[in-house]
mmCIF file of C-alpha atoms and ligand atoms in Angstrom:
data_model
loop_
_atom_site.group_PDB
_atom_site.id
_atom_site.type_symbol
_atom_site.label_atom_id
_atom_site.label_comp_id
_atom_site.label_asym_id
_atom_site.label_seq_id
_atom_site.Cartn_x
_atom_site.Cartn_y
_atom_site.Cartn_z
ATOM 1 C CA UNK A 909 4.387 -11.777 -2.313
ATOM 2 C CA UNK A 910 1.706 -11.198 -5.267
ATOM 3 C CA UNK A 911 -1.089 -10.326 -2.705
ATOM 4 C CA UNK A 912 -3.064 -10.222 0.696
ATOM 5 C CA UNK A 913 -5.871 -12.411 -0.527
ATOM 6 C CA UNK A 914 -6.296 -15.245 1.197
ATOM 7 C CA UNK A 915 -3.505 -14.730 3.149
ATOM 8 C CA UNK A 916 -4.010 -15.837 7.204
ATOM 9 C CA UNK A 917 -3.608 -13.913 10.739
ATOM 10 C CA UNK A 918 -0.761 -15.591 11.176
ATOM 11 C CA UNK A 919 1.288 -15.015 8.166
ATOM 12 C CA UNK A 920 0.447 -11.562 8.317
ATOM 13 C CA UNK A 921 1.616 -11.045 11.726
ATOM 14 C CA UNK A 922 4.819 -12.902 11.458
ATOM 15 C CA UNK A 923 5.811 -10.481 8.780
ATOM 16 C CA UNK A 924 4.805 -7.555 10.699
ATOM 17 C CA UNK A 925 6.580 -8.764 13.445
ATOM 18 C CA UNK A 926 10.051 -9.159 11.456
ATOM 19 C CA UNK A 927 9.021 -6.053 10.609
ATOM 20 C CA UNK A 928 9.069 -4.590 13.536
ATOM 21 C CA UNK A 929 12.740 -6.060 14.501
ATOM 22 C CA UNK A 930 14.100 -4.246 11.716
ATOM 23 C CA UNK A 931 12.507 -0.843 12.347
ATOM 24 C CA UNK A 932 15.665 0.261 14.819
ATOM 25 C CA UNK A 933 17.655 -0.528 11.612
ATOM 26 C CA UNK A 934 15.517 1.979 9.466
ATOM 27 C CA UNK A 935 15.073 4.477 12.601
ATOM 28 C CA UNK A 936 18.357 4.910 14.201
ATOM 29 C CA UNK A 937 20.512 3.536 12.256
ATOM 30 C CA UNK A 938 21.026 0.079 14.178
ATOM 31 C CA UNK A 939 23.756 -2.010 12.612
ATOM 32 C CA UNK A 940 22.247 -5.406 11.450
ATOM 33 C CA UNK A 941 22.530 -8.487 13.728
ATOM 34 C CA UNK A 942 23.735 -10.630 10.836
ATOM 35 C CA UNK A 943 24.172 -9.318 7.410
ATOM 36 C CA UNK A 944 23.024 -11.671 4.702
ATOM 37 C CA UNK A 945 25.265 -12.470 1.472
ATOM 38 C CA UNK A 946 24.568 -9.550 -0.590
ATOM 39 C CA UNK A 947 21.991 -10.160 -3.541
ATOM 40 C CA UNK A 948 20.896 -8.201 -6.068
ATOM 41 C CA UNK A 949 17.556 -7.067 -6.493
ATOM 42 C CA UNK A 950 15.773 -6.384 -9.472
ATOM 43 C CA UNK A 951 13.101 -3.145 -9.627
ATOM 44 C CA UNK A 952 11.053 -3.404 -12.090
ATOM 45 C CA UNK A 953 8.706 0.059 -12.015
ATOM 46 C CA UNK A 954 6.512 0.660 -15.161
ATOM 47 C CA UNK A 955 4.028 2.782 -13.358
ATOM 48 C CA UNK A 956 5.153 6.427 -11.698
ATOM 49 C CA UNK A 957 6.203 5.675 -8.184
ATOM 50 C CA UNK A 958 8.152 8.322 -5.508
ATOM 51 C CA UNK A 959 7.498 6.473 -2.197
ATOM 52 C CA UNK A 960 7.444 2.606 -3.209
ATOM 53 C CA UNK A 961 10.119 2.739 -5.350
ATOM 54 C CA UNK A 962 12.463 4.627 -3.398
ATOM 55 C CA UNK A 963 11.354 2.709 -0.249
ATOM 56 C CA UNK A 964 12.304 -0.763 -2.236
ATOM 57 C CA UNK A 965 15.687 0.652 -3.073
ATOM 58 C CA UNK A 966 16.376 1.950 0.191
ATOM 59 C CA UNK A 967 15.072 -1.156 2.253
ATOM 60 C CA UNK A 968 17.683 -3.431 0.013
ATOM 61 C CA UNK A 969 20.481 -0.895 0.474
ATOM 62 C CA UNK A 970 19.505 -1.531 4.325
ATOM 63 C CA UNK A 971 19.463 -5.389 4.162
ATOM 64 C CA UNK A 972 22.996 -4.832 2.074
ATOM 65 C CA UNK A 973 21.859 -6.455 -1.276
ATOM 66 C CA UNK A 974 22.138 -4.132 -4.555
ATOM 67 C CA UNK A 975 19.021 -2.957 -6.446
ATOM 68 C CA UNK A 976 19.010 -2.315 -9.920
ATOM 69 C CA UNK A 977 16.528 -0.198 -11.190
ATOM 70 C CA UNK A 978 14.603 -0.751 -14.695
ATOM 71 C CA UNK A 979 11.750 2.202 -15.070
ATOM 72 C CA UNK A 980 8.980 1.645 -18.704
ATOM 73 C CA UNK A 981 10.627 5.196 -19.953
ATOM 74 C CA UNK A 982 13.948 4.398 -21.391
ATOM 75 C CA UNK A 983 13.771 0.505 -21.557
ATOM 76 C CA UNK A 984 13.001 -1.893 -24.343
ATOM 77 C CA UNK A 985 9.270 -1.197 -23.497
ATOM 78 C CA UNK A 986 9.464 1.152 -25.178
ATOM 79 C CA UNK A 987 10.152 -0.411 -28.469
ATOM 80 C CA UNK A 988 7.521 -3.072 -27.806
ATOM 81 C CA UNK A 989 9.016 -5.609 -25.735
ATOM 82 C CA UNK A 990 6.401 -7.404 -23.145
ATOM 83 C CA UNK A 991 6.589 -7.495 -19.338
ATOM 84 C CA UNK A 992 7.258 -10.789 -19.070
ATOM 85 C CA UNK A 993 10.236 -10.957 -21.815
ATOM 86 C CA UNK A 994 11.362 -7.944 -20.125
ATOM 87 C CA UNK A 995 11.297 -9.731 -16.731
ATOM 88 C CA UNK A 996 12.878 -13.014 -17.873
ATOM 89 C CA UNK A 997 15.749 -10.848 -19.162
ATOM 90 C CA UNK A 998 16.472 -9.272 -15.919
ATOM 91 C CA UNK A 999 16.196 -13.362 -14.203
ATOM 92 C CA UNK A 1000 18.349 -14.542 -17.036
ATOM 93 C CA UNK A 1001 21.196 -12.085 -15.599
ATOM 94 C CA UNK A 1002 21.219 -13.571 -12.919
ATOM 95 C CA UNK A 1003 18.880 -11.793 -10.228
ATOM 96 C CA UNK A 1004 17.765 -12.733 -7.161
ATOM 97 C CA UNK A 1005 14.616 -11.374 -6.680
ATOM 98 C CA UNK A 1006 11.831 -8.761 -8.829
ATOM 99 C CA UNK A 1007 10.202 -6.223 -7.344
ATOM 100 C CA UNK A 1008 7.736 -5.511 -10.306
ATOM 101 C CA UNK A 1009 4.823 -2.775 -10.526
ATOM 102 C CA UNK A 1010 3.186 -2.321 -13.198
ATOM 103 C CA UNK A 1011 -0.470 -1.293 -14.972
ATOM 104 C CA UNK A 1012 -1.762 -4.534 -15.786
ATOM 105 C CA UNK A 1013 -3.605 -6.102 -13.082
ATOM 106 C CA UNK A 1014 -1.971 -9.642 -12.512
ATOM 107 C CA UNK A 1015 0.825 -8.673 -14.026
ATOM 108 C CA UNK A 1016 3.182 -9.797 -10.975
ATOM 109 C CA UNK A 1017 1.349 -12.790 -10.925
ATOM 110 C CA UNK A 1018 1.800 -13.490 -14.593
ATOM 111 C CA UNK A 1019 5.776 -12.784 -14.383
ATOM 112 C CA UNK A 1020 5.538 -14.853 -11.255
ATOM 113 C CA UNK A 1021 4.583 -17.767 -13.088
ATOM 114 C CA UNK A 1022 6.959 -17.553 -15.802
ATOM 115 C CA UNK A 1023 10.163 -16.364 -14.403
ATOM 116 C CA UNK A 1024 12.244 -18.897 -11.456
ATOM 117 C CA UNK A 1025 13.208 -16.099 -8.792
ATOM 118 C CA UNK A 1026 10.773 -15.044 -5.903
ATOM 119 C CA UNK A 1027 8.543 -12.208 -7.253
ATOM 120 C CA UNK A 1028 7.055 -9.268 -5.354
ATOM 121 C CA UNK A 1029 4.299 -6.862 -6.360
ATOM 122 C CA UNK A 1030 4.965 -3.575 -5.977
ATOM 123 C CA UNK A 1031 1.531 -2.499 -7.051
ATOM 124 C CA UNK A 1032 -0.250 -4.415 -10.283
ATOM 125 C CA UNK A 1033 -3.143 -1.716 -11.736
ATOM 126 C CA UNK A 1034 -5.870 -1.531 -10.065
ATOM 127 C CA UNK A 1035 -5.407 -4.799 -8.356
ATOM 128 C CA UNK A 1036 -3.491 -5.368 -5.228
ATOM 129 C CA UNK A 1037 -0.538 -3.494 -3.113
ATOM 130 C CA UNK A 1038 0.556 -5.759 -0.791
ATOM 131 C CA UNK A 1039 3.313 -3.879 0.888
ATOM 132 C CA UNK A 1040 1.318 -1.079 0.688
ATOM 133 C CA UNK A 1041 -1.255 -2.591 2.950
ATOM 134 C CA UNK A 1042 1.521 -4.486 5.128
ATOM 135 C CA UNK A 1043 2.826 -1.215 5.876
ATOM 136 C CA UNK A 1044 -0.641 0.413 6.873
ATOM 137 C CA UNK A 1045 -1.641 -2.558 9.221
ATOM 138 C CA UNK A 1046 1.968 -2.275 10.848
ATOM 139 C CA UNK A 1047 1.099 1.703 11.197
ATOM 140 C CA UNK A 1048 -2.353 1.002 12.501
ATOM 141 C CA UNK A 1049 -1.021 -2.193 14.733
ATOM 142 C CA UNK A 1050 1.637 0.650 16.157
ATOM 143 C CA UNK A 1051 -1.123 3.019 17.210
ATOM 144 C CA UNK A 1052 -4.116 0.738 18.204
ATOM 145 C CA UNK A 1053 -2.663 -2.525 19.417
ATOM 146 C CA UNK A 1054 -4.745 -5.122 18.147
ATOM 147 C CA UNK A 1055 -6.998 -4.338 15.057
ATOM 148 C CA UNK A 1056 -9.740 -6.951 16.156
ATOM 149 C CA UNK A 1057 -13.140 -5.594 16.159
ATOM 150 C CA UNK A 1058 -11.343 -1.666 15.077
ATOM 151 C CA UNK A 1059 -13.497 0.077 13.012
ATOM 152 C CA UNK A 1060 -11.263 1.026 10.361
ATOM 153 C CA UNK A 1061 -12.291 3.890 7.428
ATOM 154 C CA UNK A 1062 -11.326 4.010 4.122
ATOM 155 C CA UNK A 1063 -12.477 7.258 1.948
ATOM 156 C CA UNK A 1064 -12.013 7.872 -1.068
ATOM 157 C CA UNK A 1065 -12.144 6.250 -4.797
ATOM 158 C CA UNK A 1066 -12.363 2.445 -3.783
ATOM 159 C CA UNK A 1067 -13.419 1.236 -6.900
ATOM 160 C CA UNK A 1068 -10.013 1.792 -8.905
ATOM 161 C CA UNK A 1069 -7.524 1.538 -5.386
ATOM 162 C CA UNK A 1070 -5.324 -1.526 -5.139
ATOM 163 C CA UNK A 1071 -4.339 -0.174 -1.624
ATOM 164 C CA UNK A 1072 -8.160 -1.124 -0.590
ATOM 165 C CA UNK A 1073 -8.166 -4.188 -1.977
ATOM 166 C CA UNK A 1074 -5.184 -5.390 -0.444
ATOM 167 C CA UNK A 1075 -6.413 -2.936 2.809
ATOM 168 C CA UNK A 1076 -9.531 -4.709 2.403
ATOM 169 C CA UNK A 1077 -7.640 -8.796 2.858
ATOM 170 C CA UNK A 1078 -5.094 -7.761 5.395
ATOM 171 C CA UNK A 1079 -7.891 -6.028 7.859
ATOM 172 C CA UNK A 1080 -10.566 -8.329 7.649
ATOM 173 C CA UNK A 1081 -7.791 -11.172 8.098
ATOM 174 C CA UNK A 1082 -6.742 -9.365 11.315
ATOM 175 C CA UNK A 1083 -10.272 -8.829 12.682
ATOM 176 C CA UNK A 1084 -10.573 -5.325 12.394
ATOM 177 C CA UNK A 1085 -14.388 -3.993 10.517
ATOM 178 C CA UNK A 1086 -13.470 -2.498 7.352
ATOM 179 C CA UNK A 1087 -15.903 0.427 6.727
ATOM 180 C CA UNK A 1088 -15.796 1.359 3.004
ATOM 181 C CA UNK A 1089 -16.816 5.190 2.132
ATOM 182 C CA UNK A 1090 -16.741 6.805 -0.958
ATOM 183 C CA UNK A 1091 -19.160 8.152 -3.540
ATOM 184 C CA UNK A 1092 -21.463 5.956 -5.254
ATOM 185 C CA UNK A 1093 -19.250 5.655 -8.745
ATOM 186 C CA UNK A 1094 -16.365 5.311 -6.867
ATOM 187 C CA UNK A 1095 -17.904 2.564 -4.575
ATOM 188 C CA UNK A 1096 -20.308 0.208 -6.087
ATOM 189 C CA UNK A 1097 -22.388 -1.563 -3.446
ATOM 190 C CA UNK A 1098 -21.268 -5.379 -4.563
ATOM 191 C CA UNK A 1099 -18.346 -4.452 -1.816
ATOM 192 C CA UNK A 1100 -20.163 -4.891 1.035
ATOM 193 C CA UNK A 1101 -20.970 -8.353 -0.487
ATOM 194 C CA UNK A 1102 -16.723 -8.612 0.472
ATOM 195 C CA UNK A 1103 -17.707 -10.669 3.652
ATOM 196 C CA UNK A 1104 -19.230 -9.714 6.850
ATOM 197 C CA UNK A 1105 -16.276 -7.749 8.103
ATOM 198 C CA UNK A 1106 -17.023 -4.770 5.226
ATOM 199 C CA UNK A 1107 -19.442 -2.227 5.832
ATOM 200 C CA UNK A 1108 -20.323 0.368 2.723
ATOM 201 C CA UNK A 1109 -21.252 3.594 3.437
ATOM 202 C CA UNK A 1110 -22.011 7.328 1.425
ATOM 203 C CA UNK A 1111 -22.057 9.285 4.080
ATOM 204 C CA UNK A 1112 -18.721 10.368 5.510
ATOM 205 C CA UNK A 1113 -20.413 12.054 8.067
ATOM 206 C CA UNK A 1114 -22.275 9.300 9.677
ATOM 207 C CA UNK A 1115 -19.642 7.435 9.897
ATOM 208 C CA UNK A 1116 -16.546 9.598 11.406
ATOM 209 C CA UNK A 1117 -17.656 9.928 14.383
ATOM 210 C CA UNK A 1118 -17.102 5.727 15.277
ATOM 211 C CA UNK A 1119 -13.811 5.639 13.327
ATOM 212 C CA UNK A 1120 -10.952 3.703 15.056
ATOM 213 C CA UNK A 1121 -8.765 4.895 11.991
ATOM 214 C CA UNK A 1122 -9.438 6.871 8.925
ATOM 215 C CA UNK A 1123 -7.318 6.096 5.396
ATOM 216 C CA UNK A 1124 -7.685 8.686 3.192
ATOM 217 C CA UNK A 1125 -7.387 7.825 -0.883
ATOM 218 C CA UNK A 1126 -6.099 9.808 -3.946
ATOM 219 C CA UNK A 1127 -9.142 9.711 -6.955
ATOM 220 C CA UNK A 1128 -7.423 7.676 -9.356
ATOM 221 C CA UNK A 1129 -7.116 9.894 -12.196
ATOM 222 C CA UNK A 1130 -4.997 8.207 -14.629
ATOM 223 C CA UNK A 1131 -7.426 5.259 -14.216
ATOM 224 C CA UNK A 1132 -10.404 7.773 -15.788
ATOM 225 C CA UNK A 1133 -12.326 8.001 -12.102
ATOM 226 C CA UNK A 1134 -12.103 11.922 -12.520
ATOM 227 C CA UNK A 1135 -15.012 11.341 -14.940
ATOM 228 C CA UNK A 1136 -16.907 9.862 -12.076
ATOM 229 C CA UNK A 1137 -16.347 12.670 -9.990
ATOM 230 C CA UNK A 1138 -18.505 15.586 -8.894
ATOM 231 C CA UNK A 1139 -16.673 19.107 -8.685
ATOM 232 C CA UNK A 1140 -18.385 19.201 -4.561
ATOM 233 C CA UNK A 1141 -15.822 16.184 -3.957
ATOM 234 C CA UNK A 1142 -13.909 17.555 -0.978
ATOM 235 C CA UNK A 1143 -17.253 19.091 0.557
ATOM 236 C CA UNK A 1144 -18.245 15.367 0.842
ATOM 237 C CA UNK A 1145 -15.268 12.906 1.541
ATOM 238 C CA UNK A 1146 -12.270 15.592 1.651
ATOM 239 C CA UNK A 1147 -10.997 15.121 5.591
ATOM 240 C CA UNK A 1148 -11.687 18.789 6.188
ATOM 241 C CA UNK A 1149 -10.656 20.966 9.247
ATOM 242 C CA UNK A 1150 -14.031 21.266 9.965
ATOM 243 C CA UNK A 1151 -14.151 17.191 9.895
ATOM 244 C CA UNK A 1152 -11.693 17.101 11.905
ATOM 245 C CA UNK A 1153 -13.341 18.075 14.861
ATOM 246 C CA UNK A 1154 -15.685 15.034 14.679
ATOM 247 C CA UNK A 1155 -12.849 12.626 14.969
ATOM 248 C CA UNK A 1156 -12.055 11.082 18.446
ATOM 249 C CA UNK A 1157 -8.705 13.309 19.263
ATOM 250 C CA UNK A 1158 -6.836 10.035 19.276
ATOM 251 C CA UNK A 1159 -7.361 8.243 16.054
ATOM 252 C CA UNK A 1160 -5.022 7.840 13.670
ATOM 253 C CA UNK A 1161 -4.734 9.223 9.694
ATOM 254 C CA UNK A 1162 -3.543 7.317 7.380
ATOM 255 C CA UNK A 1163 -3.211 7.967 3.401
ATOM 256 C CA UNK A 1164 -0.295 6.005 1.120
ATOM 257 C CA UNK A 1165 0.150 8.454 -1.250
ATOM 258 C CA UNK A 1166 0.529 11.087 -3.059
ATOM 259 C CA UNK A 1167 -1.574 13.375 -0.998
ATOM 260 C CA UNK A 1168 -3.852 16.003 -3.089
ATOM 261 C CA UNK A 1169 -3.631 18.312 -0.316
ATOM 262 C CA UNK A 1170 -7.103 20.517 -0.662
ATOM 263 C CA UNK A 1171 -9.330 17.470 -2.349
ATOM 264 C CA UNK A 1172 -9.152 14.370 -0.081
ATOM 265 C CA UNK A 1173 -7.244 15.964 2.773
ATOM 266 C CA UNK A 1174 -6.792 19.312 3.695
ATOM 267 C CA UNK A 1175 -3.313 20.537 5.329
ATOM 268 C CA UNK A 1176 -4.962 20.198 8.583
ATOM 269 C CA UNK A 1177 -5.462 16.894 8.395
ATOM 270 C CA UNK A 1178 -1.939 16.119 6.814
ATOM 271 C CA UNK A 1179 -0.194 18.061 9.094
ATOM 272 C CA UNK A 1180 -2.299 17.419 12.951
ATOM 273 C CA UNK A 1181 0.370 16.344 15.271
ATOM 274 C CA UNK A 1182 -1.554 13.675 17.248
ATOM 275 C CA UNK A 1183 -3.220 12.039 14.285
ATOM 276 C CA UNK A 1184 -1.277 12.345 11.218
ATOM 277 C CA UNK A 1185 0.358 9.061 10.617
ATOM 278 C CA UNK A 1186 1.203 9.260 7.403
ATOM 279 C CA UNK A 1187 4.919 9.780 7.154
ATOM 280 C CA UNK A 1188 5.010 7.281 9.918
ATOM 281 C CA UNK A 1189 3.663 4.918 7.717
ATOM 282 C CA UNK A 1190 6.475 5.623 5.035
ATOM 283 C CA UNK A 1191 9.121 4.743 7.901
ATOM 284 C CA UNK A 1192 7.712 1.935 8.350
ATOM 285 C CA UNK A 1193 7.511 1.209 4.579
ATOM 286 C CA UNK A 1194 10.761 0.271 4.412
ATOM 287 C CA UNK A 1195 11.140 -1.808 7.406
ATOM 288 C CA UNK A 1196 8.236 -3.796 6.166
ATOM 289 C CA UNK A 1197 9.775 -4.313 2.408
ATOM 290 C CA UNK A 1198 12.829 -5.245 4.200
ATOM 291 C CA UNK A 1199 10.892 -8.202 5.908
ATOM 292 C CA UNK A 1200 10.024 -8.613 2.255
ATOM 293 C CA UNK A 1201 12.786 -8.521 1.104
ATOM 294 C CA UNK A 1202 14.286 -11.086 3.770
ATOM 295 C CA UNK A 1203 11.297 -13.617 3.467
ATOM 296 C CA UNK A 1204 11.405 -13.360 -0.778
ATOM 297 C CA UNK A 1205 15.135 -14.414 -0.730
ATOM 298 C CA UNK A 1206 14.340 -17.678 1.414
ATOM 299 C CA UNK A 1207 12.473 -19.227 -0.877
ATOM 300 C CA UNK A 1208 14.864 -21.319 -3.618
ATOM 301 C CA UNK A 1209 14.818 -20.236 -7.077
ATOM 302 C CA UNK A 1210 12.461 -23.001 -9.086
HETATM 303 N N1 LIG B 1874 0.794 5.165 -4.149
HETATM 304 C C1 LIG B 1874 -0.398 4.331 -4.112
HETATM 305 C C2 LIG B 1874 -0.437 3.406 -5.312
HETATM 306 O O1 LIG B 1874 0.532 3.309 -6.046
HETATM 307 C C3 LIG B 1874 -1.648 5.127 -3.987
HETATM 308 C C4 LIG B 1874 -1.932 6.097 -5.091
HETATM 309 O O2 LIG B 1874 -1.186 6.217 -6.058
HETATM 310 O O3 LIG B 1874 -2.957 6.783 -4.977
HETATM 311 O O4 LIG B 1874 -1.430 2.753 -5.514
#
């Protein structure tokens, strides 16, 4: 699982769907039906993570495989070593699966290539987050049924967000309108050039009020966007109390994490009972990277 791209309806929803069989498991505790022969799975995180991370390791424990968990501070990295000798290392003991993030955009891919177990990218620079997007579709899928013809928002600093991008496949893929919102810097016009299913817009405003769902993004500050930032941000894309109002009562808010509570989302927002989906979405995390998870360790090592 590298990325969304290119990936069909069907796929898609057959994850989700396994997905959604193992949610009891994460949610009350349900014993599994049939526990597989316990693997161990490598987590490979070079790149600060709370939720992912933690959600990988968890979503193994669930499955009853063992993770093993390699972070850049502290390893060979350090001293010079590459990914993808640091990767082969961790297949040559033996692994059955990688869960890899890391900075460098392909960089999944790249290990993927190299290395003979089933890879899965846990977030590759600015690239794609697959999971991350599997988990948001299974969130939105949850709340609105099917996503065909849903106008879905996502605010915030597009440009430098692997959760768009792989957002960006998954929706369109599932019919839904993708309606892209940001400030110009942030959200270069050649995106509505994505396909007919991606609309670009400036103007939060004029676009709220037809949201199906809004996803609310982080700026991406250790990828330099602060630079492309005005100090007025929040008065223009922050999801404001005030914003609030304009939203349909029923629409769900999304945003993957970490939330800078008083830029792009104010604790309103975070915290409004009806709408605020986002620790939803972490629950579900884990049942999707357990369908992950599931589906990585049927395909034989090469
Ligand atoms: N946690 C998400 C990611 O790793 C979103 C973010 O960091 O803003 O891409």
């Amino acid at each position: 699982m590298l990325g969304l791209r290119g990936v069909d309806s069907k796929a898609l929803e057959s994850i989700l769907d396994r997905a959604d069989a193992l949610l009891p498991v994460v949610r009350d505790g349900v014993a599994l039906p049939d526990p597989p022969r316990s693997a161990v799975i490598g987590l490979l995180f070079l790149e600060n993570s709370t939720r992912t991370r933690c959600s990988f390791e968890v979503a193994t424990r669930r499955l009853g495989h063992q993770p093993i968990v390699l972070t850049g501070r502290g390893s060979s990295l350090d001293k010079g070593e590459s990914l993808v000798d640091t990767a082969a290392n961790l297949a040559a003991m033996g692994l059955d699966a990688l869960v890899i993030r890391s900075a460098i955009a392909g960089g999944a891919d790249l290990v993927a290539r190299t290395i003979g177990i089933p890879v899965v990218n846990a977030g590759d620079g600015r690239h794609e987050h697959p999971t991350q997007a599997l988990l948001d579709v299974s969130t939105l899928r949850a709340r609105l049924g099917s996503l065909a013809g849903k106008r879905v928002l996502i605010v915030g600093d597009i440009l430098n967000s692997r959760v768009a991008r792989s957002n960006i496949h998954a929706l369109m893929a599932l019919g839904a309108i993708v309606v892209l919102v940001g400030p110009p810097p942030l959200l270069p016009w050649t995106f509505a050039e994505l396909g007919p299913g991606v609309e670009v817009a400036h103007d939060l405003d004029g676009v709220l009020g037809s949201a199906d769902a809004v996803m609310m993004l982080r700026i991406q500050l250790e990828r330099d966007a602060g630079r492309a930032v005005a100090s007025d941000y929040r008065f223009a894309f922050g999801l404001t109390a005030e914003r609030l109002e304009r939203l349909r009562p029923d629409v769900p808010i999304l945003h993957p994490g970490p939330m800078n509570r008083g830029v792009e989302i104010d604790d309103a927002a975070a915290a409004d009972i009806a709408r605020s989906s986002i620790l939803e979405q972490v629950t579900r995390g884990v049942a999707v990277r357990m369908a992950i998870i599931d589906r990585a360790l049927e395909f034989p090592a090469s």
